[in-house]
Coordinates of C-alpha atoms and ligand atoms in Angstrom, one line a residue:
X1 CA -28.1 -10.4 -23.7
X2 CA -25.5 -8.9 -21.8
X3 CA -23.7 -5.6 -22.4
X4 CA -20.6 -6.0 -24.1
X5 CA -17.7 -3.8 -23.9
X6 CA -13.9 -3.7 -25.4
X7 CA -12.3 -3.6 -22.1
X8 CA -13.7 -3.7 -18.4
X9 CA -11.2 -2.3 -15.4
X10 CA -11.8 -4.3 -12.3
X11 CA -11.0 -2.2 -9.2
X12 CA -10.9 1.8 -9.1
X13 CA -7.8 2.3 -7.5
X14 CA -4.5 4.4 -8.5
X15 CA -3.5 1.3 -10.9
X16 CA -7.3 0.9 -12.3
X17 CA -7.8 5.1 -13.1
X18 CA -4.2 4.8 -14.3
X19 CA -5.5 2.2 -16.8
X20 CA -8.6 3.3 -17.6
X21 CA -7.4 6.6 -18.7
X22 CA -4.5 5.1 -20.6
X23 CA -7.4 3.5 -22.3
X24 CA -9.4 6.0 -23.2
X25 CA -7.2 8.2 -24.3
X26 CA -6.2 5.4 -27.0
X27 CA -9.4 5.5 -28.2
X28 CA -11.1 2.5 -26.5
X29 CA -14.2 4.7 -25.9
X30 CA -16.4 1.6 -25.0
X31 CA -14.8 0.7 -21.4
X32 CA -16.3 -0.4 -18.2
X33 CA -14.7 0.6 -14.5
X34 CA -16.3 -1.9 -11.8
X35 CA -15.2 -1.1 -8.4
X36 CA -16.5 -3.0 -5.4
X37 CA -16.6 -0.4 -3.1
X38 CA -18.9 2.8 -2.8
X39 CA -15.8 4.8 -3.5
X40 CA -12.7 5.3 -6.0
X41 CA -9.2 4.9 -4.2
X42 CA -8.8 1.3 -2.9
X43 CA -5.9 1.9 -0.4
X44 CA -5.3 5.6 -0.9
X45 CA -8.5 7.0 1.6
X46 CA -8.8 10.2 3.5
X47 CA -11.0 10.5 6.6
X48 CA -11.7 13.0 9.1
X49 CA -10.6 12.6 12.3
X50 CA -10.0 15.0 15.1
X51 CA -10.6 18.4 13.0
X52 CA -8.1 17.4 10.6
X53 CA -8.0 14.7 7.0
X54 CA -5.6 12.4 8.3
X55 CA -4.8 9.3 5.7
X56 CA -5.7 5.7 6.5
X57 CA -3.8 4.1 3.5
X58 CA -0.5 5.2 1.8
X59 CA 0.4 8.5 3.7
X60 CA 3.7 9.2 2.1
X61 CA 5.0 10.4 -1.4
X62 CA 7.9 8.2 -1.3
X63 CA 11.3 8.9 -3.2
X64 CA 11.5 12.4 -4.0
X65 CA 14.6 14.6 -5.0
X66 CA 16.7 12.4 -7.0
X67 CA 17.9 11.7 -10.6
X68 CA 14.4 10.6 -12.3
X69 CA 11.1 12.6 -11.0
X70 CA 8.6 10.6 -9.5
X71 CA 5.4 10.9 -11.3
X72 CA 3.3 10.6 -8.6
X73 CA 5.3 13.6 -7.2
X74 CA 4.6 15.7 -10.4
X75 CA 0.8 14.5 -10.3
X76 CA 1.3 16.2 -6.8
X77 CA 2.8 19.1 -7.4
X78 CA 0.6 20.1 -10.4
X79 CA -2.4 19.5 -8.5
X80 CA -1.0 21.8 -5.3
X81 CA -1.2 19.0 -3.2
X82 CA 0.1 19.6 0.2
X83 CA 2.8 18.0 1.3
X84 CA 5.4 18.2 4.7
X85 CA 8.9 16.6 5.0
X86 CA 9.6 13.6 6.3
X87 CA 12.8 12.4 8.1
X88 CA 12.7 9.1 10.5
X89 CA 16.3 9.4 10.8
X90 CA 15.6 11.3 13.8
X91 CA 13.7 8.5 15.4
X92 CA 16.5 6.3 16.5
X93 CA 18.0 9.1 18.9
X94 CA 14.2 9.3 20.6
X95 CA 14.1 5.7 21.6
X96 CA 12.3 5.4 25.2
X97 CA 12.8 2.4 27.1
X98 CA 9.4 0.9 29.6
X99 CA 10.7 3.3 32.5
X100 CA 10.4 6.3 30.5
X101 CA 14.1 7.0 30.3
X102 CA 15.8 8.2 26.7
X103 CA 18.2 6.1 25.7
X104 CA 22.0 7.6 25.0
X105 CA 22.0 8.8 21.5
X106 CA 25.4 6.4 21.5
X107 CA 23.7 3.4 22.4
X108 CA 21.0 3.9 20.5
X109 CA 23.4 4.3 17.3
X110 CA 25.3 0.9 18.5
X111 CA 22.0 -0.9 18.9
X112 CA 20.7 0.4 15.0
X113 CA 24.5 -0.1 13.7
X114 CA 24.3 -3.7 14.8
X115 CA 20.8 -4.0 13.3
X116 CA 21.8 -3.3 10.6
X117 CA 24.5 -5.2 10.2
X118 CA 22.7 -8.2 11.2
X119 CA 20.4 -7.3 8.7
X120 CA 23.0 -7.8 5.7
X121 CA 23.9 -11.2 7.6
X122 CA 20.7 -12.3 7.2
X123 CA 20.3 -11.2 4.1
X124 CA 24.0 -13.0 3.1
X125 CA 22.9 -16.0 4.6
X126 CA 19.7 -16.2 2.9
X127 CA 21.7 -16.6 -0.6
X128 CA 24.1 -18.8 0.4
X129 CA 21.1 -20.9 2.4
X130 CA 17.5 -21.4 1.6
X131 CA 16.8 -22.4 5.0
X132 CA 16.2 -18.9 6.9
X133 CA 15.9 -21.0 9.9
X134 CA 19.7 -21.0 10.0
X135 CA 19.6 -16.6 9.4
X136 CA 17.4 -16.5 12.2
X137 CA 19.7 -18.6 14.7
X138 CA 22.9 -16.6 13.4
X139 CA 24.4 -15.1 16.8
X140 CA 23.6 -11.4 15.7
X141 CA 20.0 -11.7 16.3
X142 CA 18.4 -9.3 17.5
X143 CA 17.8 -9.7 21.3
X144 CA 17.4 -6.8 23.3
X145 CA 14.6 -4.3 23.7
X146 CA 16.3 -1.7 21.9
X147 CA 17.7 -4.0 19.2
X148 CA 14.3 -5.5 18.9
X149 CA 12.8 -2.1 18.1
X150 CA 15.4 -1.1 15.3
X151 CA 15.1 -4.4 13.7
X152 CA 11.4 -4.0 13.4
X153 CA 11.8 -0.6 12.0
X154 CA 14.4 -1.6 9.4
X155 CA 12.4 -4.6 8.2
X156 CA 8.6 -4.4 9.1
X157 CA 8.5 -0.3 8.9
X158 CA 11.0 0.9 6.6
X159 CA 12.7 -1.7 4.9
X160 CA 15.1 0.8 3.3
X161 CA 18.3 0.8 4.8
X162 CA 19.1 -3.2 4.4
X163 CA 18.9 -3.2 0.4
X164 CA 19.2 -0.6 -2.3
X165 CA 15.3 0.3 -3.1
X166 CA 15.0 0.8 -6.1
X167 CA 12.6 3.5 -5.3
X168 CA 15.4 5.4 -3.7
X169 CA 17.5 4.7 -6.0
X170 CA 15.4 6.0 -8.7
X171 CA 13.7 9.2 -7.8
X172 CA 15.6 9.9 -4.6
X173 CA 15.6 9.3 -0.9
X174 CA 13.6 12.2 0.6
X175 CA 9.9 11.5 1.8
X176 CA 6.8 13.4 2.0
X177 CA 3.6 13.0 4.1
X178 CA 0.7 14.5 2.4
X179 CA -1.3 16.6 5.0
X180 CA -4.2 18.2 2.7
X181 CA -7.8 18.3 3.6
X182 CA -8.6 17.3 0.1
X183 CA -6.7 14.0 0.7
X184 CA -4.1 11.4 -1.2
X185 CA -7.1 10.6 -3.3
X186 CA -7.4 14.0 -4.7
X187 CA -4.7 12.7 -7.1
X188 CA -7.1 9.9 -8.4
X189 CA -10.0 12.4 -8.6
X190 CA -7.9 14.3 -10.9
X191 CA -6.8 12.1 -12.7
X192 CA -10.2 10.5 -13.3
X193 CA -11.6 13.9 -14.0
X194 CA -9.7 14.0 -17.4
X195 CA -11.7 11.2 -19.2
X196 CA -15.0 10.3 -16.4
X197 CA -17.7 13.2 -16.9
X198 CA -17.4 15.0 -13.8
X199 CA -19.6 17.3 -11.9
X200 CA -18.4 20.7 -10.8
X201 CA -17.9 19.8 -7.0
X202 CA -15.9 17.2 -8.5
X203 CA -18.0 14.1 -8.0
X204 CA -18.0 11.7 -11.3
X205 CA -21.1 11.3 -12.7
X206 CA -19.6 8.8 -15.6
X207 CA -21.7 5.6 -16.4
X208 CA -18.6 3.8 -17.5
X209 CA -18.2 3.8 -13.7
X210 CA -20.0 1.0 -11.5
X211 CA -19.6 1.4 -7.7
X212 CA -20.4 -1.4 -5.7
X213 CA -19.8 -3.8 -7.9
X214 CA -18.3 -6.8 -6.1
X215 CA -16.9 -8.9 -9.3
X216 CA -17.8 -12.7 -8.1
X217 CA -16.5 -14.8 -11.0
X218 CA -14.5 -14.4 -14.4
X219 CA -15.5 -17.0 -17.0
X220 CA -12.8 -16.9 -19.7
X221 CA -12.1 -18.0 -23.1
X222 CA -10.0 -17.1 -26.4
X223 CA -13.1 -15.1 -27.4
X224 CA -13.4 -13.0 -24.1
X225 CA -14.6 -13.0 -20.6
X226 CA -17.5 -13.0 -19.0
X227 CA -18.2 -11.2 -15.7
X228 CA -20.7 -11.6 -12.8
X229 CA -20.6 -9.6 -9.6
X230 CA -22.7 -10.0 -6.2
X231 CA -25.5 -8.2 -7.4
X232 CA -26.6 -10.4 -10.1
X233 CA -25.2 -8.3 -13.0
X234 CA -23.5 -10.0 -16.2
X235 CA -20.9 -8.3 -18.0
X236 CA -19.1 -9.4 -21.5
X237 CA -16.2 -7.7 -22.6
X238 CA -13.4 -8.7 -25.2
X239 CA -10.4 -7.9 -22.6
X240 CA -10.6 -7.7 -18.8
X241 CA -7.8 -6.0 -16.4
X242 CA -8.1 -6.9 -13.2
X243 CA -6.3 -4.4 -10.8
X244 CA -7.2 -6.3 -7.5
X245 CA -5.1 -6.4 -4.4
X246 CA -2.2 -9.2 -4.0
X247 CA -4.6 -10.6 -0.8
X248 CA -8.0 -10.3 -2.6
X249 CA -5.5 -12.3 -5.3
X250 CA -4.9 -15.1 -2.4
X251 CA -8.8 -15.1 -0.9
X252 CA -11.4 -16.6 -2.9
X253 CA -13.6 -13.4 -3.3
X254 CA -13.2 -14.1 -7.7
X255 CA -13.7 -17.6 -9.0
X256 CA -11.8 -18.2 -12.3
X257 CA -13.5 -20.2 -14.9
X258 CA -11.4 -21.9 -16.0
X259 CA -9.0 -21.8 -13.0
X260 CA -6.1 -19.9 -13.3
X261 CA -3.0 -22.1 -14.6
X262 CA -0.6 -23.5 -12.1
X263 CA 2.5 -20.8 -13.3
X264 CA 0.1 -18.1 -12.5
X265 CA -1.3 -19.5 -8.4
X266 CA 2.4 -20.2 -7.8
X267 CA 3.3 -16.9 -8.5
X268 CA 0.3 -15.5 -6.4
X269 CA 1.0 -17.6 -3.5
X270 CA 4.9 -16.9 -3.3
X271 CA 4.2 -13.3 -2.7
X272 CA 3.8 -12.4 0.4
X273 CA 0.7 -9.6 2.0
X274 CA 2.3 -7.3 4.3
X275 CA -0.5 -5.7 6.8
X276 CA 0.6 -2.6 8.3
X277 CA -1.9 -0.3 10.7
X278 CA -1.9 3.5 11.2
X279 CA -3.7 3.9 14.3
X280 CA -5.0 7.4 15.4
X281 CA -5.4 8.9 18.7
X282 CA -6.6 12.4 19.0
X283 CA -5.9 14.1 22.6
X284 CA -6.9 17.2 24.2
X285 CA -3.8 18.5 24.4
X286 CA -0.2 17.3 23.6
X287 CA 2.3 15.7 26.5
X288 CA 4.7 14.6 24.3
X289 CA 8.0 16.5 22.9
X290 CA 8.2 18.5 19.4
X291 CA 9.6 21.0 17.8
X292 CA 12.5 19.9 15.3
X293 CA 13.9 16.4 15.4
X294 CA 11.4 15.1 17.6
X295 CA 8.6 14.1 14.9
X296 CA 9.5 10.2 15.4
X297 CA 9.7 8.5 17.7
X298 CA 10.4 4.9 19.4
X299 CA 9.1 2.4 21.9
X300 CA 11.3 -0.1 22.8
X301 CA 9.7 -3.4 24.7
X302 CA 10.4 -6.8 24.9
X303 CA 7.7 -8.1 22.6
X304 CA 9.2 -7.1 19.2
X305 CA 6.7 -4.8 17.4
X306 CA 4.3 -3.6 20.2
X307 CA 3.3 -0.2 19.6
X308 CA 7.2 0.6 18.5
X309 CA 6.9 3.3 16.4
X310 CA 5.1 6.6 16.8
X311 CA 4.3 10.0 14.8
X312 CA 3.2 13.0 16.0
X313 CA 1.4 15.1 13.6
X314 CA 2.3 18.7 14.8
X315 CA 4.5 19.4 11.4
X316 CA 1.4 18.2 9.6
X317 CA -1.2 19.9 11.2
X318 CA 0.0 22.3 14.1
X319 CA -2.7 22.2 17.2
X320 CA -4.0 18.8 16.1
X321 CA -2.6 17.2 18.8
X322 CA -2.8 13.7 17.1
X323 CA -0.3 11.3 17.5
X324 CA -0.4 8.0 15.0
X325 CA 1.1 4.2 16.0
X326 CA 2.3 2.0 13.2
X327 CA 1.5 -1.6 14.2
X328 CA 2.4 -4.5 11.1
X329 CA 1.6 -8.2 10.1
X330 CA 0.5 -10.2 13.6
X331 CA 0.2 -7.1 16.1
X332 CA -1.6 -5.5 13.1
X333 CA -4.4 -8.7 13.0
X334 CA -4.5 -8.8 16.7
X335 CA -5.6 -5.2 17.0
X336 CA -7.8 -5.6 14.2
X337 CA -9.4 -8.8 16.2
X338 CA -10.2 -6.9 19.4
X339 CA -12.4 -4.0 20.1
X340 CA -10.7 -0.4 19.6
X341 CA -11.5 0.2 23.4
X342 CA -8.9 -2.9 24.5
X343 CA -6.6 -1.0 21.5
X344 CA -6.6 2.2 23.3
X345 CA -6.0 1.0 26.4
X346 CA -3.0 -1.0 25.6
X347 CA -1.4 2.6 24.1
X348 CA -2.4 4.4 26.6
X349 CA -0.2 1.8 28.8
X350 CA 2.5 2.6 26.5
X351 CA 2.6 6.5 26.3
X352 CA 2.0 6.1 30.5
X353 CA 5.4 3.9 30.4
X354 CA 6.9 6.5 28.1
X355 CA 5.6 10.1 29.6
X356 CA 4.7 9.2 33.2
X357 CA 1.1 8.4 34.8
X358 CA -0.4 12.0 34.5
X359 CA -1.2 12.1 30.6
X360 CA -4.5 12.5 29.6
X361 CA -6.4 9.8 27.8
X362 CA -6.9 9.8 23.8
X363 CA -10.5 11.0 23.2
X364 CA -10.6 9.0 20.5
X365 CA -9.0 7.0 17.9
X366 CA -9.0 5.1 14.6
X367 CA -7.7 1.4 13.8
X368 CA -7.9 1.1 10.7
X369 CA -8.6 -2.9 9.3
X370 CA -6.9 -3.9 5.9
X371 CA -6.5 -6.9 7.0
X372 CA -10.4 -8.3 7.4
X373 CA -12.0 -5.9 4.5
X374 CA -12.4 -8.4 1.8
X375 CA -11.9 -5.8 -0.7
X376 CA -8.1 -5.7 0.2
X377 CA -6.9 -8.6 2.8
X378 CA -3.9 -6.9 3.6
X379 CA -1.9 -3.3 3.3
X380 CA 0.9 -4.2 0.0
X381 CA 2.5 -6.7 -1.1
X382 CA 6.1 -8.2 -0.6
X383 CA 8.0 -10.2 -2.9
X384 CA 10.8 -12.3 -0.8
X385 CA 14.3 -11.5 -1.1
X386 CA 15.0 -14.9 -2.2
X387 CA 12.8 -14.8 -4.8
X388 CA 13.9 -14.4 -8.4
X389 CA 12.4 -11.9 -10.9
X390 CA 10.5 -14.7 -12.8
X391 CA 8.1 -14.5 -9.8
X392 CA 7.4 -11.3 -10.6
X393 CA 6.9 -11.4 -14.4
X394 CA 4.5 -14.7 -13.8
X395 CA 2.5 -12.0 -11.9
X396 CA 2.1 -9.5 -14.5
X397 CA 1.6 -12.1 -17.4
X398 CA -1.7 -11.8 -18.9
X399 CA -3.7 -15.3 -18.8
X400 CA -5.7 -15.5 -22.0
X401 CA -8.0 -12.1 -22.2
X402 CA -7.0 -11.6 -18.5
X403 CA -4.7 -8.5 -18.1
X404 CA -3.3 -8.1 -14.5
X405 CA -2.3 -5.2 -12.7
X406 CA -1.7 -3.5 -9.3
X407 CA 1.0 -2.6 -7.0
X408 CA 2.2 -6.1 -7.0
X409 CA 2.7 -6.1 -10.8
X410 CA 5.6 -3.5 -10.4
X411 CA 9.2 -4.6 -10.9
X412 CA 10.7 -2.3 -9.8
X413 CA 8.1 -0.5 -6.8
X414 CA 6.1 -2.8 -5.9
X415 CA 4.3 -1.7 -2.3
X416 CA 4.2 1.8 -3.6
X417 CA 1.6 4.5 -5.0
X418 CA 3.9 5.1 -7.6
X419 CA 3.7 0.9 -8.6
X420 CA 0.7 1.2 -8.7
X421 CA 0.4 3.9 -10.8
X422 CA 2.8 2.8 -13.3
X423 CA 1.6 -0.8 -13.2
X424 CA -1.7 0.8 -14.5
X425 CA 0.0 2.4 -17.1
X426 CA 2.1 -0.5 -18.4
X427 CA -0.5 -2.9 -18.3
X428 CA -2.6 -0.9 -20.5
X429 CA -0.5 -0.6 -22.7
X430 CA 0.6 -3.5 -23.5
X431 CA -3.2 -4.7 -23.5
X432 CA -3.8 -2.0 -26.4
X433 CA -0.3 -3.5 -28.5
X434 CA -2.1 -6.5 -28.6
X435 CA -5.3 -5.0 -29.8
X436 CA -3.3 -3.7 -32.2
X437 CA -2.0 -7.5 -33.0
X438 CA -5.5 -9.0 -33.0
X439 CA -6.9 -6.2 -35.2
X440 CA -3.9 -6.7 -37.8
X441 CA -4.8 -10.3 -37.9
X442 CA -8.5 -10.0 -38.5
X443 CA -7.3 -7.9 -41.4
X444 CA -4.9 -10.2 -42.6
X445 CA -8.1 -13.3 -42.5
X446 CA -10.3 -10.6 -43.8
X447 CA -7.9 -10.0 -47.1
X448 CA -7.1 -14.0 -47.5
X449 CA -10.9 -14.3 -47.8
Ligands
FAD1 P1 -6.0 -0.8 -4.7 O1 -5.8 0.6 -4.2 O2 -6.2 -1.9 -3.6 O3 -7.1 -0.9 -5.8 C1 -7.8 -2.1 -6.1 C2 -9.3 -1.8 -6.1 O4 -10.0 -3.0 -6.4 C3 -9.9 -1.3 -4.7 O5 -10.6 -0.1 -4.9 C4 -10.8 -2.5 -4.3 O6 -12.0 -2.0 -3.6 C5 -11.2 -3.0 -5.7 N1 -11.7 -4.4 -5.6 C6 -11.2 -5.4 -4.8 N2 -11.9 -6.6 -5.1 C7 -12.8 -6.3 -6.0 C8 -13.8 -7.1 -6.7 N3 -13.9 -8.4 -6.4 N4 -14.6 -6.5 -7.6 C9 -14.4 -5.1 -7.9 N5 -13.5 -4.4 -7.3 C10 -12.7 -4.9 -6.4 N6 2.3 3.6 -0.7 C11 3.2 4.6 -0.8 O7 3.6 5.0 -1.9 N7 3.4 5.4 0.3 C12 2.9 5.1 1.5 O8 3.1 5.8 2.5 C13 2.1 4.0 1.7 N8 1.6 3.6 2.9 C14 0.6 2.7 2.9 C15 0.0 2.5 4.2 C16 -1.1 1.6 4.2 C17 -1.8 1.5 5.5 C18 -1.5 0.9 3.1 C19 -2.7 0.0 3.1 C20 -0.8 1.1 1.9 C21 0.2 2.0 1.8 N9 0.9 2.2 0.6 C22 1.8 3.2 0.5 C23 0.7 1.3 -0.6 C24 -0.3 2.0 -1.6 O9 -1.4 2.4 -0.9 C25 -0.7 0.9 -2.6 O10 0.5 0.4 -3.2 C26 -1.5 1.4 -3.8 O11 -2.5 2.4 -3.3 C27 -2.2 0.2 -4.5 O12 -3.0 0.6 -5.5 P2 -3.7 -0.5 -6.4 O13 -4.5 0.2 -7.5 O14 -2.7 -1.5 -6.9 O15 -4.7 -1.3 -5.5

């Protein structure tokens, strides 16, 4: 018969190690991690590229510097982790139009002041109006190049100047990229270090561990769940917390047995997968501008979101001469459709319009695809601004033995590193409160007999 265990993790990223080790360090010794992939990390992965570790998922250590500490900033800082500054408020004065030319840093503050402001239209009209067909006709739309790009950087890049984020609001507004050669998921090895047996090089050795282990079904009941994956394997186990991605959520990668009551798929299918692509391009030498203030900057063109916004990573990693492209939602799947050859061509046609015809070409360059890898269908997720907070707390609720958790399980920072890290956290415990419950109660029947 199969193994069982007291609780199995599902998925060995930031909110699955948070969990896990919440776990065991409460005593539940007898706990299973499966992880689909050949690797801990989910969306927080390193690879080389161009000399240097550049980061293909979360990049940034977001909200830093204000009232609360961010923990994932303290997990940083304790761990040496090396970080650089970020400040895109730089970006709108660096906004080139097709011809090349820079536009007037007073236009370009016009253009962003009255993105913004039909921002907070849009966002008025959406309460007054369910219909957001009547937000997008509202005569403040967006229409010009210039406007286009700002809008798309205020909603599809950074989404933080529209709304208080409560991530901001929190633990403070300053951002940092994390440039070390270890990578974003030295965090995560850390932290699994401090319960998994680990070797010396840092490689976990744990059996409570299972890489590629693609969980194919869930069969639940009052007494438990029982858990199959690709391979073959069964799996029993009194509690399951299943850390998944919003999109693997939405695909039909797990089959629920029974399926997962209506409260619960409503809440999964309100909330929306954002996809959002870092694309790398490595060059033999740099062509663009740099030095202070000139770290971001923006393409305007008439298609709203084509190859707007651009990095380069000299602060980072001096001499790389990398430059990364942020591409979201349906220029994100396009790319990801298309060979990287048709990719690179299209930015090359870019930085030509930008920096004139003599620039070299890229040597080579990364898209990254969140969208089409099963094990994630998409980058984080987004709750609509429309939607109330019961949305949310249907997507947290545990179904039966069924714990979930994630990024998209956070109230408060969703999208983030930090949810997800937190998520892991409060799911856990909550899971071991009702242990607790469930124990006192078999004591309680134990005594009456
Ligand atoms: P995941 O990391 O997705 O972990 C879930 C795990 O479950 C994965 O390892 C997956 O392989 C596994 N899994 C999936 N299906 C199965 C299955 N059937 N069986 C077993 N295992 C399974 N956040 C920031 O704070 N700052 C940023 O700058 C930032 N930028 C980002 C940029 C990109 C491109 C992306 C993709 C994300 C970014 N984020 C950023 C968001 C951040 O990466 C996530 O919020 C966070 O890492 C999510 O952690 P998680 O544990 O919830 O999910």
């Amino acid at each position: 018969s199969p193994s069982r265990f007291s609780v199995i993790v599902i998925g060995a990223g930031i909110s699955g190690i948070s969990a896990a080790k919440v776990l065991a360090e409460n005593g539940i010794d007898d706990l299973l991690i499966l992880e689909a992939s050949d690797r801990i990390g989910g969306r927080i992965r390193k690879e080389k590229f161009g000399g240097v570790t550049v980061e293909l998922g979360a990049g940034w250590i977001a909200g830093v510097g204000g009232k609360e500490s961010n923990p994932v900033w303290e997990l940083a800082s304790g761990s040496g982790l090396r970080t650089c500054l970020s400040d895109y408020s730089n970006a709108r004065y660096n906004i080139y139009d097709r011809s090349g030319k820079i536009f007037p840093s007073g236009i370009a503050a016009d253009s962003y002041k009255k993105a913004v402001d039909s921002a907070i239209q849009k966002l008025r009209d959406q309460e007054d109006d369910d219909d957001i067909s009547t937000a997008i006709e509202s005569t403040s739309a967006p229409k010009t190049p210039i406007e286009l790009a700002i809008d798309f950087i205020l909603h599809d890049f950074e989404m933080a100047e529209v709304e208080p984020i409560s991530t901001y609001v929190d633990f403070g507004e300053r951002e940092f990229l994390v440039a070390d050669e270890r990578g974003y998921e030295h965090l995560l090895y850390k932290m699994a270090q401090e319960f998994l047996l680990t070797s010396e090089e840092g490689k976990i050795l744990d059996n409570r561990l299972k890489l590629n282990k693609v969980v194919r079904e869930l069969q639940h009941s009052r007494n438990g769940v029982t858990v199959k994956t690709e391979d073959g394997c069964v799996y029993e186990a009194n509690y399951v917390i299943l850390s998944v991605s919003i999109g693997v959520l939405q695909s039909d990668l797990i089959a629920f047995k029974p399926p997962l009551p209506r409260w619960k798929k409503e809440a999964i299918e309100k909330c929306d997968v954002m996809v959002y692509t870092k694309i790398f391009l490595k060059f033999p030498y740099k062509f663009w501008p740099y030095g202070p203030e000139k770290e971001f900057f923006i393409y305007a063109h008439e298609r709203r979101g084509y190859f707007t916004f651009w990095q380069h990573m000299e602060n980072a990693y001096p001499g790389s001469n990398i430059l990364v492209v942020t591409l979201t939602n349906e220029e994100s799947k396009r790319v990801e459709a298309q060979p990287d050859a048709e990719t690179l061509k299209e930015a090359m046609g870019v930085l030509r319009d930008m920096f004139g015809p003599d620039i070299p070409d890229a040597i080579d360059i990364i898209v990254p695809r969140w969208w089409n890898n099963r094990f994630q269908r998409g980058s984080y997720s987004n709750y609509p601004i429309i939607s109330n907070d019961q949305v949310v707390q249907d997507m947290k609720a545990p179904v039966g033995c069924i714990f979930f958790t994630g990024e998209h399980t956070s109230e408060r920072f969703n999208g983030y590193v930090h949810g997800g890290y937190l998520a892991g956290i409060e799911t856990s415990k909550a899971l071991l409160e009702e242990i607790k419950k469930e124990r006192k109660n078999e004591n309680q029947t134990f005594l009456l007999e």
